[in-house]
Coordinates of C-alpha atoms in Angstrom, one line a residue:
X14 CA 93.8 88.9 111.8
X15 CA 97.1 88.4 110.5
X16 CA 99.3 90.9 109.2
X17 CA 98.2 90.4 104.9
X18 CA 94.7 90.9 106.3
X19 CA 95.2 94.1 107.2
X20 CA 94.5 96.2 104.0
X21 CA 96.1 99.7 102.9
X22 CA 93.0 101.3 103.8
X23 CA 92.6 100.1 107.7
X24 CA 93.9 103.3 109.1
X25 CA 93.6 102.7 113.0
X26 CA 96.6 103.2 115.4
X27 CA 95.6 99.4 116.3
X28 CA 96.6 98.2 112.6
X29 CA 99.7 100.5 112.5
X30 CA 100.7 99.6 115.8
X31 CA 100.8 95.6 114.8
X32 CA 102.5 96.3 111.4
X33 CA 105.8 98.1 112.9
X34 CA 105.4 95.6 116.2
X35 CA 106.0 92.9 113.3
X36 CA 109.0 95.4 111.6
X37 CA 110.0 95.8 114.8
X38 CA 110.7 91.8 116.0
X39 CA 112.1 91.2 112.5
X40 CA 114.3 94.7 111.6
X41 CA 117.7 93.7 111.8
X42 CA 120.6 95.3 110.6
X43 CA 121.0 98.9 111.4
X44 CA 119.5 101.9 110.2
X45 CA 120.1 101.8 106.6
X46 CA 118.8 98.0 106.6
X47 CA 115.2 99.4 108.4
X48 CA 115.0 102.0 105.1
X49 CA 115.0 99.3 103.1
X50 CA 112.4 96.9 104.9
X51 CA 110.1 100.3 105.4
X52 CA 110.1 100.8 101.7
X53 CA 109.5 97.0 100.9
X54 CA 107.0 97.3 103.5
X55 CA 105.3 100.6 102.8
X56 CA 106.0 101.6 99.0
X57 CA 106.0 98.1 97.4
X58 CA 103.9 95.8 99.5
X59 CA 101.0 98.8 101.6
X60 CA 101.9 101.4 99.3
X61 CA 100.7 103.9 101.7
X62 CA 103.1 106.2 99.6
X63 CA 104.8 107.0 96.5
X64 CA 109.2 105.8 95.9
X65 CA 109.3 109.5 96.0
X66 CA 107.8 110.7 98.5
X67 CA 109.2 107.7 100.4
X68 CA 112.6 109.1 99.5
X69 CA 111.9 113.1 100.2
X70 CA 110.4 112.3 103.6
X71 CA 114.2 110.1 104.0
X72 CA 115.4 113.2 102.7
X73 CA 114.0 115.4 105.5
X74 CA 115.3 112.7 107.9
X75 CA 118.6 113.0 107.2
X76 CA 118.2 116.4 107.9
X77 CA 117.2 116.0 111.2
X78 CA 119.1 114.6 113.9
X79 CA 118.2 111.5 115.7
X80 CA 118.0 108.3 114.5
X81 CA 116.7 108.4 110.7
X82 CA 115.0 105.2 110.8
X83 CA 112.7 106.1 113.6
X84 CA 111.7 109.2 112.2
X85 CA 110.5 108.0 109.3
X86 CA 108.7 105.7 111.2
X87 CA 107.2 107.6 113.5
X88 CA 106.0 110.2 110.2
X89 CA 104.6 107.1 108.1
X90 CA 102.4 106.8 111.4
X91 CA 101.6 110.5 111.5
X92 CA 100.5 110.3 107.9
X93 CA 98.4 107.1 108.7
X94 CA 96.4 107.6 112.1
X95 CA 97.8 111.2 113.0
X96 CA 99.3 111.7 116.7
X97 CA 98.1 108.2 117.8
X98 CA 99.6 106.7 114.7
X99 CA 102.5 108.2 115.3
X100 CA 102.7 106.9 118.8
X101 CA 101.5 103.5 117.4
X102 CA 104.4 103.2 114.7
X103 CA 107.3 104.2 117.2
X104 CA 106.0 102.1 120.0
X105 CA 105.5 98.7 117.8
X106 CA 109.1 99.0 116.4
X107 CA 110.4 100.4 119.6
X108 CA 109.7 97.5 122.0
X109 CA 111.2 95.1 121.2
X110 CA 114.9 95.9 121.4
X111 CA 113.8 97.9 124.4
X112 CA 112.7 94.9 126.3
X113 CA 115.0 92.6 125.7
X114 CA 118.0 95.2 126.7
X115 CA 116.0 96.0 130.2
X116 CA 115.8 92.9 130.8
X117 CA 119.3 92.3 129.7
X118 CA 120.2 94.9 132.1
X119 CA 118.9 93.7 135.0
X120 CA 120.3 90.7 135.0
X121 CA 119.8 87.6 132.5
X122 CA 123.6 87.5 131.3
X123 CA 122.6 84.0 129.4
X124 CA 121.0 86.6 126.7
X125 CA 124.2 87.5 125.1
X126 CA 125.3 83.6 124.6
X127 CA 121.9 82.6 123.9
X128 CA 122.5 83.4 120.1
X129 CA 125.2 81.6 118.7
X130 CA 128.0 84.1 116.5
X131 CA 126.8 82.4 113.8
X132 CA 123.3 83.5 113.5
X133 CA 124.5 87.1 114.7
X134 CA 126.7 86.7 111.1
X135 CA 123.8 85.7 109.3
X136 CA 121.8 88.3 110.5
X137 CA 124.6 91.0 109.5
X138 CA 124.8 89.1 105.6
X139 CA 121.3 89.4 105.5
X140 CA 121.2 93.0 105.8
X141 CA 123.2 93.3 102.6
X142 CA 120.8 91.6 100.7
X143 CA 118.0 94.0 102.1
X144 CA 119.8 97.3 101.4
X145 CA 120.8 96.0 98.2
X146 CA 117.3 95.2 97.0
X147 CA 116.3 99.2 98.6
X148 CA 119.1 100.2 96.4
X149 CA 118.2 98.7 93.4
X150 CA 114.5 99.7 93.5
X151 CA 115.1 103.3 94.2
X152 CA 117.7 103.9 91.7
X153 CA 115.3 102.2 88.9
X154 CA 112.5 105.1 89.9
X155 CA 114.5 107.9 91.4
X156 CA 118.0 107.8 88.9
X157 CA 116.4 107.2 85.3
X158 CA 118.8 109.6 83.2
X159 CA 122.3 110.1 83.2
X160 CA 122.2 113.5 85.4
X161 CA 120.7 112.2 87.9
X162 CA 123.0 108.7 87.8
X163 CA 125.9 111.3 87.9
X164 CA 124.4 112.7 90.7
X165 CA 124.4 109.0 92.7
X166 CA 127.5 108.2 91.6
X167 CA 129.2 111.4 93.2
X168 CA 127.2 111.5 96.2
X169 CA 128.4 107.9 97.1
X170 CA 132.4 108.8 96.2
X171 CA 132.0 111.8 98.7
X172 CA 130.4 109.8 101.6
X173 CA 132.9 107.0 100.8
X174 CA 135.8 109.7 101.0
X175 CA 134.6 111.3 103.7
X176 CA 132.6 109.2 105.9
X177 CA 131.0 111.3 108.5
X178 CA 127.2 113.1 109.5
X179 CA 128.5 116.2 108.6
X180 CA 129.6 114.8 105.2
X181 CA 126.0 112.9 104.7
X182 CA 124.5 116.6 105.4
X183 CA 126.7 117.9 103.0
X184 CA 126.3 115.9 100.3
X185 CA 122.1 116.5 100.7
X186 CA 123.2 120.5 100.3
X187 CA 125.0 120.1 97.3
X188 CA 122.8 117.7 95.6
X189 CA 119.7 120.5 95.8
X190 CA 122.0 123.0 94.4
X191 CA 123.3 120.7 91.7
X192 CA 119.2 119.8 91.6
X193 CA 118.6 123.5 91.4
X194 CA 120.7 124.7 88.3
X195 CA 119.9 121.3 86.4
X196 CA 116.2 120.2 86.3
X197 CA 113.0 122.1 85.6
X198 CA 110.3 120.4 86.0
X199 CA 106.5 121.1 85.5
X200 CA 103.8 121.8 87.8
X201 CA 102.6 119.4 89.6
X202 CA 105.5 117.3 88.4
X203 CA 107.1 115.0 91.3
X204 CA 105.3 115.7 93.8
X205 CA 102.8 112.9 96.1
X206 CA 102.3 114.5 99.0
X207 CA 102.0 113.1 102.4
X208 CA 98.5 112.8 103.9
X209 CA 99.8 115.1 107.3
X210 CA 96.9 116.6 109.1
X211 CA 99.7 119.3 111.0
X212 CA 99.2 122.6 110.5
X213 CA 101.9 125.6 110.2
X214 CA 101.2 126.7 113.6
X215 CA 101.0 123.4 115.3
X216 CA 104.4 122.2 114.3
X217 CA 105.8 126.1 114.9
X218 CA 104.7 125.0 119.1
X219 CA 106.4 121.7 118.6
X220 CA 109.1 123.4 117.1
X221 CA 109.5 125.8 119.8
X222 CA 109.0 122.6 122.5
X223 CA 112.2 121.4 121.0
X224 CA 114.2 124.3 121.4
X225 CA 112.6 125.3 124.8
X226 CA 113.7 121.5 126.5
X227 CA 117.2 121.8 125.0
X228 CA 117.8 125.1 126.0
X229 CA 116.2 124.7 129.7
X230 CA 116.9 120.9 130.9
X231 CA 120.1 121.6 131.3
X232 CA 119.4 125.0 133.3
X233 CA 116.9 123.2 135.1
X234 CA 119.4 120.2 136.2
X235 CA 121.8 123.1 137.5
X236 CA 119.1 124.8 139.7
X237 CA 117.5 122.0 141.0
X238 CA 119.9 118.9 141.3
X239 CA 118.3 115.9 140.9
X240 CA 119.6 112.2 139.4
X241 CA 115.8 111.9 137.4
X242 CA 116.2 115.5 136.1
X243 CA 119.9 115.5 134.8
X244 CA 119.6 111.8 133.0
X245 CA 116.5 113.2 131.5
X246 CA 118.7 116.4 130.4
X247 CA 121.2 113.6 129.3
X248 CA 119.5 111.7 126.9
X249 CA 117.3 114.3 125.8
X250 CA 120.5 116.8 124.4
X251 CA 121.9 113.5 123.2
X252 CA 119.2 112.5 120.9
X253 CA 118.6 116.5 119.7
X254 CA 122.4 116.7 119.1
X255 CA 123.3 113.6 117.2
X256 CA 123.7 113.4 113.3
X257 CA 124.0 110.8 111.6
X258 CA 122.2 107.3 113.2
X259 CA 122.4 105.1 116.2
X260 CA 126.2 104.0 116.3
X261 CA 127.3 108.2 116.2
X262 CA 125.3 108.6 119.3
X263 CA 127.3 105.8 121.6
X264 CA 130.5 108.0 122.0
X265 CA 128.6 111.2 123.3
X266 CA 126.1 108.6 125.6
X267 CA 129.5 106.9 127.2
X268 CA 130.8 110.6 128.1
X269 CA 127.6 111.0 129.6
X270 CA 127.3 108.0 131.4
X271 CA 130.7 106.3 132.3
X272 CA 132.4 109.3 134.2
X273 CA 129.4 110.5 136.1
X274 CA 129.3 107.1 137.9
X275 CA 125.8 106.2 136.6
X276 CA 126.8 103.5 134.4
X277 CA 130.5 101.5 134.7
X278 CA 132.2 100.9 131.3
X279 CA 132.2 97.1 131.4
X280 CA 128.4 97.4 132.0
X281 CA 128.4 100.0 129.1
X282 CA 130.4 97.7 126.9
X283 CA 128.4 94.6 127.6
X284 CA 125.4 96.5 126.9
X285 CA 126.6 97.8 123.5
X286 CA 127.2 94.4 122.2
X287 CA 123.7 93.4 123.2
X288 CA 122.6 95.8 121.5
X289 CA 123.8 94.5 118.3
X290 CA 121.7 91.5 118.5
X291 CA 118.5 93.3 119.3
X292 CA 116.4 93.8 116.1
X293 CA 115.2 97.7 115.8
X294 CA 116.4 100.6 116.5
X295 CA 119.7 101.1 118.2
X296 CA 118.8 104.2 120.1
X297 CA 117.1 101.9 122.4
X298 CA 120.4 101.4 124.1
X299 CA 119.6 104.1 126.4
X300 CA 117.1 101.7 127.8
X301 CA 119.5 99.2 128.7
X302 CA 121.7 102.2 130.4
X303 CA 118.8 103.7 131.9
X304 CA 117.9 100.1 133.5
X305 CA 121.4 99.6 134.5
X306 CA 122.2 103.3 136.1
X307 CA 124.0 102.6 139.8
X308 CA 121.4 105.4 141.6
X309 CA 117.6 105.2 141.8
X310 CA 115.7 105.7 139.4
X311 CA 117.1 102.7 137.9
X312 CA 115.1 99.0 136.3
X313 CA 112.0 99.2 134.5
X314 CA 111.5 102.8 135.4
X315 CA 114.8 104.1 134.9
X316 CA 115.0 102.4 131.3
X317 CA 111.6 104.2 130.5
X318 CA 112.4 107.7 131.3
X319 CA 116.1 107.6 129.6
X320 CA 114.3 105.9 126.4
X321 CA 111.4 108.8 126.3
X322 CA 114.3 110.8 126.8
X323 CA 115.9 109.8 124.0
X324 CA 113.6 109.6 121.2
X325 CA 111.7 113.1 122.5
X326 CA 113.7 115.2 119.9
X327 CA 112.4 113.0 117.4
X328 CA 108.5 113.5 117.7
X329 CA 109.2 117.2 118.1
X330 CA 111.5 117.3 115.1
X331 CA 109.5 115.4 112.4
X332 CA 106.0 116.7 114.0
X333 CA 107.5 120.1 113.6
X334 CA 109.1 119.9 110.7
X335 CA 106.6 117.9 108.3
X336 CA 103.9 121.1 108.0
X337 CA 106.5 123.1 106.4
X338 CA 108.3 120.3 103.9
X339 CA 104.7 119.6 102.7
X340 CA 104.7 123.2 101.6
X341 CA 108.3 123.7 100.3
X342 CA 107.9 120.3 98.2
X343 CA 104.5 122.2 96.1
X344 CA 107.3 125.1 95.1
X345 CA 108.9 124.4 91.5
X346 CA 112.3 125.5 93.0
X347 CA 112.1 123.5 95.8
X348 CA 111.0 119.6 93.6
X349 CA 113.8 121.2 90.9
X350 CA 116.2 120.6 94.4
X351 CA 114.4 117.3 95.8
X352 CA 115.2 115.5 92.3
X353 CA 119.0 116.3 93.3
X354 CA 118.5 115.4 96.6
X355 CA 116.2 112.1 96.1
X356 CA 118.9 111.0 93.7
X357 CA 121.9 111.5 96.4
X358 CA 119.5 109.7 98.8
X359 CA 120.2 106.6 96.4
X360 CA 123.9 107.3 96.5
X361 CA 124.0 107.8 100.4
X362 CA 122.3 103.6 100.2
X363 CA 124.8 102.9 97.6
X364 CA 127.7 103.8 99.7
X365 CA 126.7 102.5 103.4
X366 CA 125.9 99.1 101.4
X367 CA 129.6 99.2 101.0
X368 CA 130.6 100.3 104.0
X369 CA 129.8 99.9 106.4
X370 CA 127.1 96.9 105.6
X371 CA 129.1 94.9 103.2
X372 CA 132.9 95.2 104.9
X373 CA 131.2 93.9 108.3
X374 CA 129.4 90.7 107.0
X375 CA 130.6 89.5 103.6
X376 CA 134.7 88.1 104.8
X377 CA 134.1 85.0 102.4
X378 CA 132.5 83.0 99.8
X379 CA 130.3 81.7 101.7
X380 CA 129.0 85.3 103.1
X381 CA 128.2 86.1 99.1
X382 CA 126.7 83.0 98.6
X383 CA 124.1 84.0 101.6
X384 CA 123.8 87.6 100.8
X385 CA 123.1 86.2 97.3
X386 CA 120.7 83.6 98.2
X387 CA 118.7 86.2 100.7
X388 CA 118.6 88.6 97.4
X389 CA 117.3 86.1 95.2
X390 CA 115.0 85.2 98.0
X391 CA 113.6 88.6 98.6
X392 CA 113.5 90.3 95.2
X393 CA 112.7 86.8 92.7
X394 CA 110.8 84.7 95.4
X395 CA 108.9 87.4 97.3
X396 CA 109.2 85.7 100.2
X397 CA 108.3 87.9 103.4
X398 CA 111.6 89.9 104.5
X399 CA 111.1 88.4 108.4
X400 CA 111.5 84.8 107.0
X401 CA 114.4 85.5 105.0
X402 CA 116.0 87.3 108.3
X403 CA 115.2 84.1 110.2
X404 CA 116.4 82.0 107.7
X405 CA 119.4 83.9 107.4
X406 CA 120.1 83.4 110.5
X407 CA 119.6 79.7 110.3
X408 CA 121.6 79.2 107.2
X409 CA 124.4 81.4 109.4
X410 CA 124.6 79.5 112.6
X411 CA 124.5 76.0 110.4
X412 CA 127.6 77.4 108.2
X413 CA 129.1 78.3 111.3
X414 CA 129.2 74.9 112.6
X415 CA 130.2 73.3 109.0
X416 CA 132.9 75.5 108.4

C-alpha cells in the first residue's frame, strides 16, 4: 500500500504511523517549515481538518511549550486513532532524526561529510518555498478582510521587532483582545471542531501528571542521586520550560549538559550541526546527547530515555489541554478571539519566512531562482512536497559545484 492509497477514512494507528514516518524522512527545514508540510499534508491533500481548525489547534501550540511542530503532530494523531494515534504520529516523525543522531553519536563521523554543503543549502532554499506556499494559503482563508490583514500585518512587525517566545506569546494575547473588541460572529460560526475523544477529567490527570513530574523530578534527583534519574529530570524540565521551538531549547540543554561532565562541548557542538541535517524535529537532539553522555546509561539506551524525556511534557500538555480548547472554541467570546488569533498565526509564518527562513538560505540569485522553482513546483505542479525536498537538494549540491 503506498502512501495515496491510504484514504482519509483509514483511521488505524498503522496508517497514521506510515503517513508521519513518510513526513518524518522528508520534513526538512525547521519547525515553521513542518507547519507548512502538515497543512499541505493534512488540510489540502487528507483533509482530516478544516484551515481553521488547522490554525487554532497551531494556536493552542504556540501556547504551550515544547516544540510546536510536534504537538500538533502528536494531536492530529489523537484526533485520528486516539492515544495510539497519538503515539503513532510522534513515533513516525520522531525516528528518523533520532536514529540517525544515535547513530551519529556513537560513532560514524563520515555522517556529517556524507552530505555535501550544497544539498544542506538546498535543503534550507527549499524550506522557503514550503512556508511560503503555508503562508499564502492561510492568509487566502484565515485574512479575507482588511481587519484581519491589519491584524497580520502588525503581528509580523512586532515578532520582527522583537524577536523572541515571549514576544510570539504576546503577540497571540493581543491578537484575542484585538479579536475580542472587533468581530462578532454568529453561532456556530468558525468553528470545525476536532474529533478528540478526551474528556474534562482525563486531561485534568494529565494535566496534574505534568505539574506533578516537574515539580518532583527534581526533588527526587536530590533525595536519591542517581545519573538515570537527574538526566531524566534534565530533559524532562527542559522540554516543560522551553517556549518557542527546537533552536530556544539548545542554550538551556548545553547548561545542562556541558558543565555537569555528561556531555563535552565539542561533542555538543558536533552534534548540533548534525542535527541540522536531520529531517524532523529538532528536539531529537537530546537523543544524540543522551547517546553520547560520558556515564552509563549512555548508547541506544541512554538516547531513549533523554528523548522520552524530552518530548514527555508534550503528550501531557496537548493531551491535557485539548478537552478544554474544544470547549472554549463553542463560546462566542472565545471564536470572536480565535479570529484575532488565527489571523496573527498567519503573521507569526509571515515573519519567520523572513527571518529567520529567508536570511539563512536565499544569499543570491541563484537561491531565488530555487526557492522560486520549488514554489512553482509545489503550489502550480502539485508535485509531492518529499520530491521537491529531494530535488532541492539535488538542484543545490549541482549549483554548488557549478558555481
Amino acid at each position: 500500500m503506498t502512501m495515496t492509497e491510504i484514504t482519509k477514512t483509514d483511521r488505524s494507528p498503522w496508517a497514521v504511523f506510515l503517513i508521519f514516518l513518510c513526513l518524518g524522512l522528508t520534513s526538512f527545514g525547521g519547525p515553521i517549515a513542518h507547519l507548512g508540510y502538515f497543512r499541505d499534508e493534512f488540510v489540502v491533500r487528507r483533509q482530516w481538518l478544516s484551515e481553521r481548525s488547522y490554525a487554532d489547534l497551531v494556536a493552542l501550540c504556540q501556547f504551550l511549550p515544547g516544540p510546536a511542530s510536534s504537538q500538533v503532530g502528536i494531536a492530529l494523531g489523537l484526533s485520528r486513532s486516539g492515544y495510539r494515534g497519538a503515539l503513532a504520529a510522534w513515533l513516525g516523525f520522531t525516528l528518523p532524526s533520532a536514529i540517525a543522531l544515535i547513530l551519529f553519536a556513537l560513532g560514524i563521523a563520515s555522517y556529517g561529510d556524507a552530505m555535501p554543503a550544497g544539498v544542506l543549502h538546498g535543503l534550507k532554499v527549499v524550506a522557503v518555498a514550503v512556508v511560503a506556499q503555508a503562508v499564502w494559503g492561510m492568509a487566502r482563508n484565515l485574512c479575507p478582510d482588511a481587519p484581519r490583514i491589519s491584524i497580520m500585518a502588525a503581528a509580523t512587525c512586532f515578532v520582527l521587532l522583537i524577536p523572541s517566545a515571549w514576544g510570539q506569546v504576546s503577540v497571540i494575547i493581543l491578537a484575542a483582545i484585538v479579536g475580542l473588541l472587533l468581530f462578532k460572529p454568529q453561532q456556530g460560526e468558525a468553528h470545525d471542531p476536532l474529533p478528540i475523544s478526551v474528556r474534562r477529567r482525563v486531561g485534568l490527570f494529565w494535566l496534574a501528571l505534568f505539574f506533578a513530574l516537574l515539580l518532583g523530578l527534581p526533588l527526587l534527583a536530590a533525595v536519591f542521586p542517581n545519573q538515570t534519574l537527574a538526566m531524566v529530570d534534565a530533559f524532562y524540565r527542559a522540554g516543560s520550560l522551553v517556549f518557542g521551538g527546537g533552536h530556544v531549547v539548545l542554550p538551556l540543554l548545553q547548561a545542562e549538559v556541558v558543565p555537569t561532565g555528561w556531555v563535552d562541548n565539542d561533542a555538543f557542538l558536533a552534534g548540533y550541526g548534525a542535527a541540522q541535517a536531520v529531517p524532523g524535529p529538532l528536539f531529537t537532539f537530546a537523543a544524540f546527547l543522551g547517546a553520547s553522555m560520558n556515564q552509563a546509561p549512555t548508547g541506544w539506551l541512554g538516547g531513549l530515555i533523554c528523548l522520552l524525556a524530552i518530548f514527555a511534557p508534550s503528550f501531557l500538555l496537548v493531551v491535557g489541554a485539548l478537552p478544554f480548547w474544544e470547549h472554549l472554541r463553542r463560546n462566542l467570546r472565545t471564536q470572536a478571539a480565535l479570529l484575532g488569533i488565527n489571523a496573527a498565526v498567519v503573521g507569526l509564518l509571515l515573519a519567520a519566512l523572513y527571518q529567520p527562513v529567508w536570511t539563512s538560505a536565499i544569499h543570491g540569485p541563484q537561491d531565488f531562482g530555487l526557492a522560486l522553482v520549488a514554489l512553482v513546483a509545489l503550489m502550480f505542479w502539485k508535485l509531492p512536497p518529499w520530491l521537491v525536498v529531494l530535488g532541492s537538494g539535488i538542484l543545490g549540491g549541482l549549483l554548488s559545484i557549478a558555481l
